[in-house]
Amino acid sequence: MSPQATTPVDRRRLVVEAIVAHRREGGDPVVFEAVDRRLEYDDRRLRLELDADERDRLEALLSAYHVFKVKQPDTRKADDEVVYLSAVTDPKHAADFVESLFRDLYGADEGYELEIRRP
C-alpha cells in the first residue's frame, strides 16, 4: 500500500521522506497524487500538468517560491499542458512547495488525501 496522509503536517512529512529516499536510492520518479492530479519528482525536477488558469496561478506561486523555476528547454519540448520546474532545494522546502501546489494551484481543501507512489 502506498503511503497516504490527510493533514498538512503528515503530508509534508511524507513528501520529505519520499524525496530523501529518492535522492539516496535514485530510481524511478516519485509520484504525488491528490485531487485527481499528479506531480512527479525526479532528480530535483518536478513535472506538472496544468490548464491555462492553473498556469497563471503557477506564475503567482513561483513568485512566492523563488528557488523554483520553469525548466527550459524541457517545458518547450513537452505537451502544452506540461511544465517542468527545477527543484534544487532542501526536501522540507520542496514539501512546502508541493503542499502549495495542491492547495493553491489545484484547489485542494485542507483535508485532502495525498498518496505517494514509488514504483
Coordinates of N, CA and C in Angstrom, one line a residue:
M1 N 0.8 -1.2 0.0 CA 0.0 0.0 0.0 C 0.9 1.2 0.0
S2 N 0.5 2.2 -0.8 CA 1.3 3.5 -0.9 C 1.0 4.3 0.4
P3 N 2.0 5.1 0.9 CA 1.8 6.0 2.0 C 0.7 7.0 1.6
Q4 N -0.1 7.4 2.6 CA -1.1 8.4 2.4 C -1.2 9.3 3.7
A5 N -1.6 10.5 3.5 CA -1.8 11.4 4.6 C -2.9 12.4 4.3
T6 N -3.6 12.9 5.4 CA -4.7 13.9 5.2 C -4.5 15.2 6.0
T7 N -3.4 15.3 6.7 CA -3.2 16.6 7.4 C -1.9 17.3 6.8
P8 N -1.9 18.6 6.9 CA -0.7 19.3 6.3 C 0.6 18.8 6.9
V9 N 0.7 18.6 8.2 CA 1.9 18.1 8.8 C 2.3 16.7 8.3
D10 N 1.4 15.8 8.2 CA 1.6 14.5 7.8 C 2.0 14.4 6.3
R11 N 1.3 15.2 5.5 CA 1.6 15.3 4.0 C 3.0 15.8 3.8
R12 N 3.4 16.8 4.5 CA 4.8 17.4 4.3 C 5.8 16.3 4.8
R13 N 5.5 15.6 5.9 CA 6.4 14.6 6.4 C 6.6 13.5 5.3
L14 N 5.5 13.1 4.7 CA 5.6 12.0 3.7 C 6.4 12.5 2.5
V15 N 6.2 13.7 2.1 CA 6.9 14.3 0.9 C 8.4 14.4 1.2
V16 N 8.7 14.9 2.4 CA 10.2 14.9 2.8 C 10.8 13.5 2.7
E17 N 10.1 12.6 3.3 CA 10.6 11.2 3.4 C 10.8 10.6 2.0
A18 N 9.9 10.9 1.1 CA 9.9 10.4 -0.3 C 11.1 11.0 -1.0
I19 N 11.3 12.3 -0.9 CA 12.3 13.0 -1.6 C 13.7 12.5 -1.1
V20 N 13.8 12.4 0.2 CA 15.1 12.0 0.8 C 15.4 10.6 0.3
A21 N 14.4 9.7 0.3 CA 14.6 8.3 -0.2 C 15.0 8.3 -1.6
H22 N 14.3 9.1 -2.4 CA 14.7 9.2 -3.9 C 16.1 9.7 -4.1
R23 N 16.5 10.7 -3.4 CA 17.8 11.2 -3.5 C 18.9 10.2 -3.1
R24 N 18.6 9.4 -2.1 CA 19.5 8.4 -1.6 C 19.6 7.2 -2.5
E25 N 18.4 6.7 -3.0 CA 18.3 5.5 -3.7 C 18.2 5.7 -5.2
G26 N 17.8 6.8 -5.7 CA 17.6 7.0 -7.1 C 16.4 6.2 -7.6
G27 N 16.5 5.9 -8.9 CA 15.4 5.1 -9.5 C 14.3 5.9 -10.1
D28 N 13.2 5.3 -10.2 CA 12.0 5.9 -10.9 C 11.6 7.2 -10.2
P29 N 10.9 8.1 -10.8 CA 10.3 9.3 -10.2 C 9.4 8.9 -9.0
V30 N 9.3 9.8 -8.1 CA 8.3 9.7 -7.0 C 7.1 10.4 -7.5
V31 N 5.9 9.8 -7.3 CA 4.6 10.4 -7.8 C 3.8 10.8 -6.6
F32 N 3.4 12.1 -6.6 CA 2.5 12.6 -5.5 C 1.1 12.7 -6.2
E33 N 0.1 12.1 -5.6 CA -1.2 12.1 -6.2 C -2.2 12.6 -5.2
A34 N -3.1 13.5 -5.7 CA -4.2 14.0 -4.9 C -5.2 14.7 -5.8
V35 N -6.4 14.9 -5.4 CA -7.5 15.6 -6.1 C -7.4 15.3 -7.6
D36 N -7.3 14.1 -8.0 CA -7.2 13.6 -9.4 C -6.1 14.3 -10.2
R37 N -5.0 14.7 -9.5 CA -3.9 15.3 -10.1 C -2.6 14.6 -9.6
R38 N -1.6 14.7 -10.4 CA -0.3 14.0 -10.0 C 0.9 14.9 -10.4
L39 N 1.8 14.9 -9.5 CA 3.1 15.6 -9.7 C 4.2 14.5 -9.7
E40 N 5.2 14.7 -10.5 CA 6.3 13.7 -10.5 C 7.6 14.5 -10.0
Y41 N 8.3 13.8 -9.1 CA 9.6 14.4 -8.7 C 10.7 13.4 -9.1
D42 N 11.6 14.0 -9.8 CA 12.7 13.1 -10.3 C 14.0 14.0 -10.4
D43 N 15.0 13.6 -9.6 CA 16.3 14.3 -9.7 C 16.2 15.8 -9.6
R44 N 15.5 16.3 -8.6 CA 15.4 17.7 -8.3 C 14.6 18.5 -9.4
R45 N 13.7 17.7 -10.0 CA 12.8 18.3 -11.0 C 11.4 17.9 -10.8
L46 N 10.4 18.8 -10.9 CA 9.0 18.5 -10.8 C 8.3 18.6 -12.1
R47 N 7.5 17.6 -12.4 CA 6.7 17.6 -13.6 C 5.2 17.9 -13.2
L48 N 4.6 18.9 -13.8 CA 3.2 19.2 -13.5 C 2.4 19.2 -14.8
E49 N 1.1 18.9 -14.7 CA 0.2 19.1 -15.8 C -0.8 20.1 -15.4
L50 N -0.9 21.1 -16.3 CA -1.7 22.3 -16.0 C -2.6 22.7 -17.1
D51 N -3.8 23.4 -16.7 CA -4.6 24.0 -17.8 C -4.2 25.5 -17.8
A52 N -4.8 26.3 -18.6 CA -4.4 27.7 -18.7 C -4.6 28.5 -17.4
D53 N -5.7 28.3 -16.7 CA -5.9 29.0 -15.5 C -4.8 28.6 -14.4
E54 N -4.5 27.3 -14.4 CA -3.5 26.8 -13.4 C -2.2 27.4 -13.7
R55 N -1.9 27.5 -15.0 CA -0.6 28.1 -15.4 C -0.4 29.5 -14.9
D56 N -1.5 30.3 -14.9 CA -1.5 31.7 -14.4 C -1.2 31.6 -12.9
R57 N -1.9 30.7 -12.2 CA -1.7 30.6 -10.8 C -0.3 30.1 -10.4
L58 N 0.3 29.3 -11.3 CA 1.6 28.8 -11.1 C 2.6 30.0 -11.1
E59 N 2.4 31.0 -12.0 CA 3.3 32.1 -12.1 C 3.2 32.9 -10.7
A60 N 2.1 33.1 -10.2 CA 1.9 33.8 -8.9 C 2.6 33.0 -7.8
L61 N 2.5 31.6 -7.8 CA 3.1 30.8 -6.8 C 4.6 30.8 -6.9
L62 N 5.1 30.8 -8.1 CA 6.6 30.9 -8.3 C 7.2 32.2 -7.7
S63 N 6.4 33.3 -7.7 CA 6.9 34.5 -7.2 C 7.1 34.4 -5.7
A64 N 6.3 33.5 -5.0 CA 6.5 33.3 -3.6 C 7.6 32.3 -3.2
Y65 N 7.9 31.4 -4.2 CA 8.9 30.4 -4.0 C 10.0 30.6 -5.0
H66 N 10.9 31.5 -4.8 CA 11.9 32.0 -5.7 C 12.8 30.9 -6.2
V67 N 13.1 29.9 -5.4 CA 14.1 28.9 -5.8 C 13.5 27.9 -6.9
F68 N 12.2 27.9 -7.1 CA 11.7 27.0 -8.1 C 11.5 27.8 -9.4
K69 N 12.0 27.3 -10.5 CA 11.9 28.0 -11.8 C 11.4 27.0 -12.9
V70 N 10.8 27.6 -13.9 CA 10.4 26.8 -15.0 C 11.7 26.3 -15.7
K71 N 11.8 25.0 -15.9 CA 13.0 24.4 -16.5 C 12.8 24.4 -18.0
Q72 N 13.7 25.1 -18.6 CA 13.8 25.2 -20.1 C 15.0 24.4 -20.5
P73 N 15.1 23.7 -21.6 CA 14.1 23.6 -22.7 C 13.1 22.5 -22.5
D74 N 13.2 21.8 -21.3 CA 12.3 20.7 -21.1 C 10.8 21.0 -21.3
T75 N 10.4 22.2 -20.8 CA 9.0 22.6 -20.9 C 8.7 22.9 -22.4
R76 N 9.6 23.5 -23.1 CA 9.3 23.9 -24.5 C 9.1 22.6 -25.4
K77 N 9.8 21.5 -25.0 CA 9.7 20.3 -25.7 C 8.5 19.4 -25.3
A78 N 7.8 19.8 -24.2 CA 6.7 19.0 -23.7 C 5.4 19.4 -24.3
D79 N 4.4 18.6 -24.0 CA 3.0 19.0 -24.4 C 2.6 20.3 -23.8
D80 N 1.7 21.0 -24.4 CA 1.3 22.3 -24.0 C 0.9 22.4 -22.5
E81 N 0.3 21.3 -22.0 CA -0.2 21.4 -20.6 C 0.8 20.9 -19.6
V82 N 2.0 20.6 -20.0 CA 3.1 20.0 -19.1 C 4.1 21.1 -18.9
V83 N 4.5 21.3 -17.6 CA 5.5 22.2 -17.2 C 6.5 21.5 -16.3
Y84 N 7.8 21.7 -16.5 CA 8.8 21.2 -15.7 C 9.4 22.3 -14.9
L85 N 9.6 22.0 -13.6 CA 10.2 23.0 -12.7 C 11.5 22.5 -12.1
S86 N 12.5 23.3 -12.0 CA 13.7 22.9 -11.3 C 13.4 23.0 -9.8
A87 N 13.8 22.0 -9.1 CA 13.5 21.9 -7.7 C 14.8 21.7 -6.9
V88 N 15.7 22.6 -7.1 CA 17.0 22.4 -6.4 C 16.9 23.1 -5.0
T89 N 16.5 22.4 -4.1 CA 16.3 22.9 -2.7 C 16.3 21.7 -1.7
D90 N 16.2 22.1 -0.5 CA 16.1 21.0 0.6 C 14.8 20.4 0.5
P91 N 14.7 19.1 1.0 CA 13.4 18.4 1.0 C 12.3 19.1 1.7
K92 N 12.5 19.8 2.8 CA 11.5 20.5 3.6 C 10.9 21.6 2.7
H93 N 11.7 22.4 2.1 CA 11.2 23.5 1.2 C 10.4 22.9 0.1
A94 N 10.9 21.8 -0.5 CA 10.2 21.1 -1.6 C 8.8 20.6 -1.1
A95 N 8.8 20.1 0.1 CA 7.5 19.6 0.6 C 6.5 20.8 0.8
D96 N 7.0 21.9 1.3 CA 6.1 23.1 1.4 C 5.6 23.5 0.1
F97 N 6.4 23.5 -0.9 CA 6.0 23.8 -2.3 C 5.0 22.8 -2.8
V98 N 5.2 21.5 -2.6 CA 4.3 20.5 -3.1 C 2.9 20.7 -2.4
E99 N 2.9 21.0 -1.1 CA 1.7 21.3 -0.4 C 1.0 22.5 -1.1
S100 N 1.7 23.6 -1.4 CA 1.1 24.8 -2.0 C 0.6 24.5 -3.4
L101 N 1.3 23.6 -4.1 CA 0.8 23.3 -5.5 C -0.6 22.6 -5.4
F102 N -0.7 21.7 -4.5 CA -2.0 21.0 -4.4 C -3.1 22.0 -3.9
R103 N -2.8 22.8 -2.9 CA -3.8 23.7 -2.3 C -4.0 24.9 -3.1
D104 N -3.0 25.6 -3.6 CA -3.2 26.9 -4.2 C -3.3 26.7 -5.8
L105 N -2.7 25.8 -6.3 CA -2.7 25.6 -7.8 C -3.9 24.7 -8.2
Y106 N -4.1 23.6 -7.5 CA -5.1 22.6 -7.9 C -6.4 22.8 -7.1
G107 N -6.4 23.6 -6.0 CA -7.6 23.9 -5.3 C -8.0 22.9 -4.3
A108 N -7.1 22.0 -3.8 CA -7.4 21.0 -2.8 C -7.8 21.7 -1.5
D109 N -8.8 21.0 -0.8 CA -9.1 21.6 0.5 C -8.1 21.1 1.6
E110 N -8.2 21.7 2.8 CA -7.2 21.4 3.8 C -7.1 20.0 4.2
G111 N -8.1 19.2 4.1 CA -8.0 17.8 4.5 C -7.8 16.8 3.3
Y112 N -7.3 17.3 2.2 CA -7.2 16.4 1.0 C -6.2 15.3 1.4
E113 N -6.4 14.2 0.7 CA -5.6 13.0 0.9 C -4.5 12.9 -0.2
L114 N -3.3 12.9 0.3 CA -2.1 12.8 -0.6 C -1.6 11.4 -0.5
E115 N -1.4 10.8 -1.7 CA -0.8 9.5 -1.8 C 0.5 9.6 -2.5
I116 N 1.5 8.8 -2.0 CA 2.8 8.9 -2.6 C 3.1 7.5 -3.2
R117 N 3.6 7.5 -4.4 CA 3.9 6.2 -5.1 C 5.4 6.2 -5.5
R118 N 6.0 5.1 -5.2 CA 7.4 4.9 -5.6 C 7.4 3.6 -6.3
P119 N 7.5 3.6 -7.7 CA 7.4 2.3 -8.4 C 8.5 1.3 -8.0

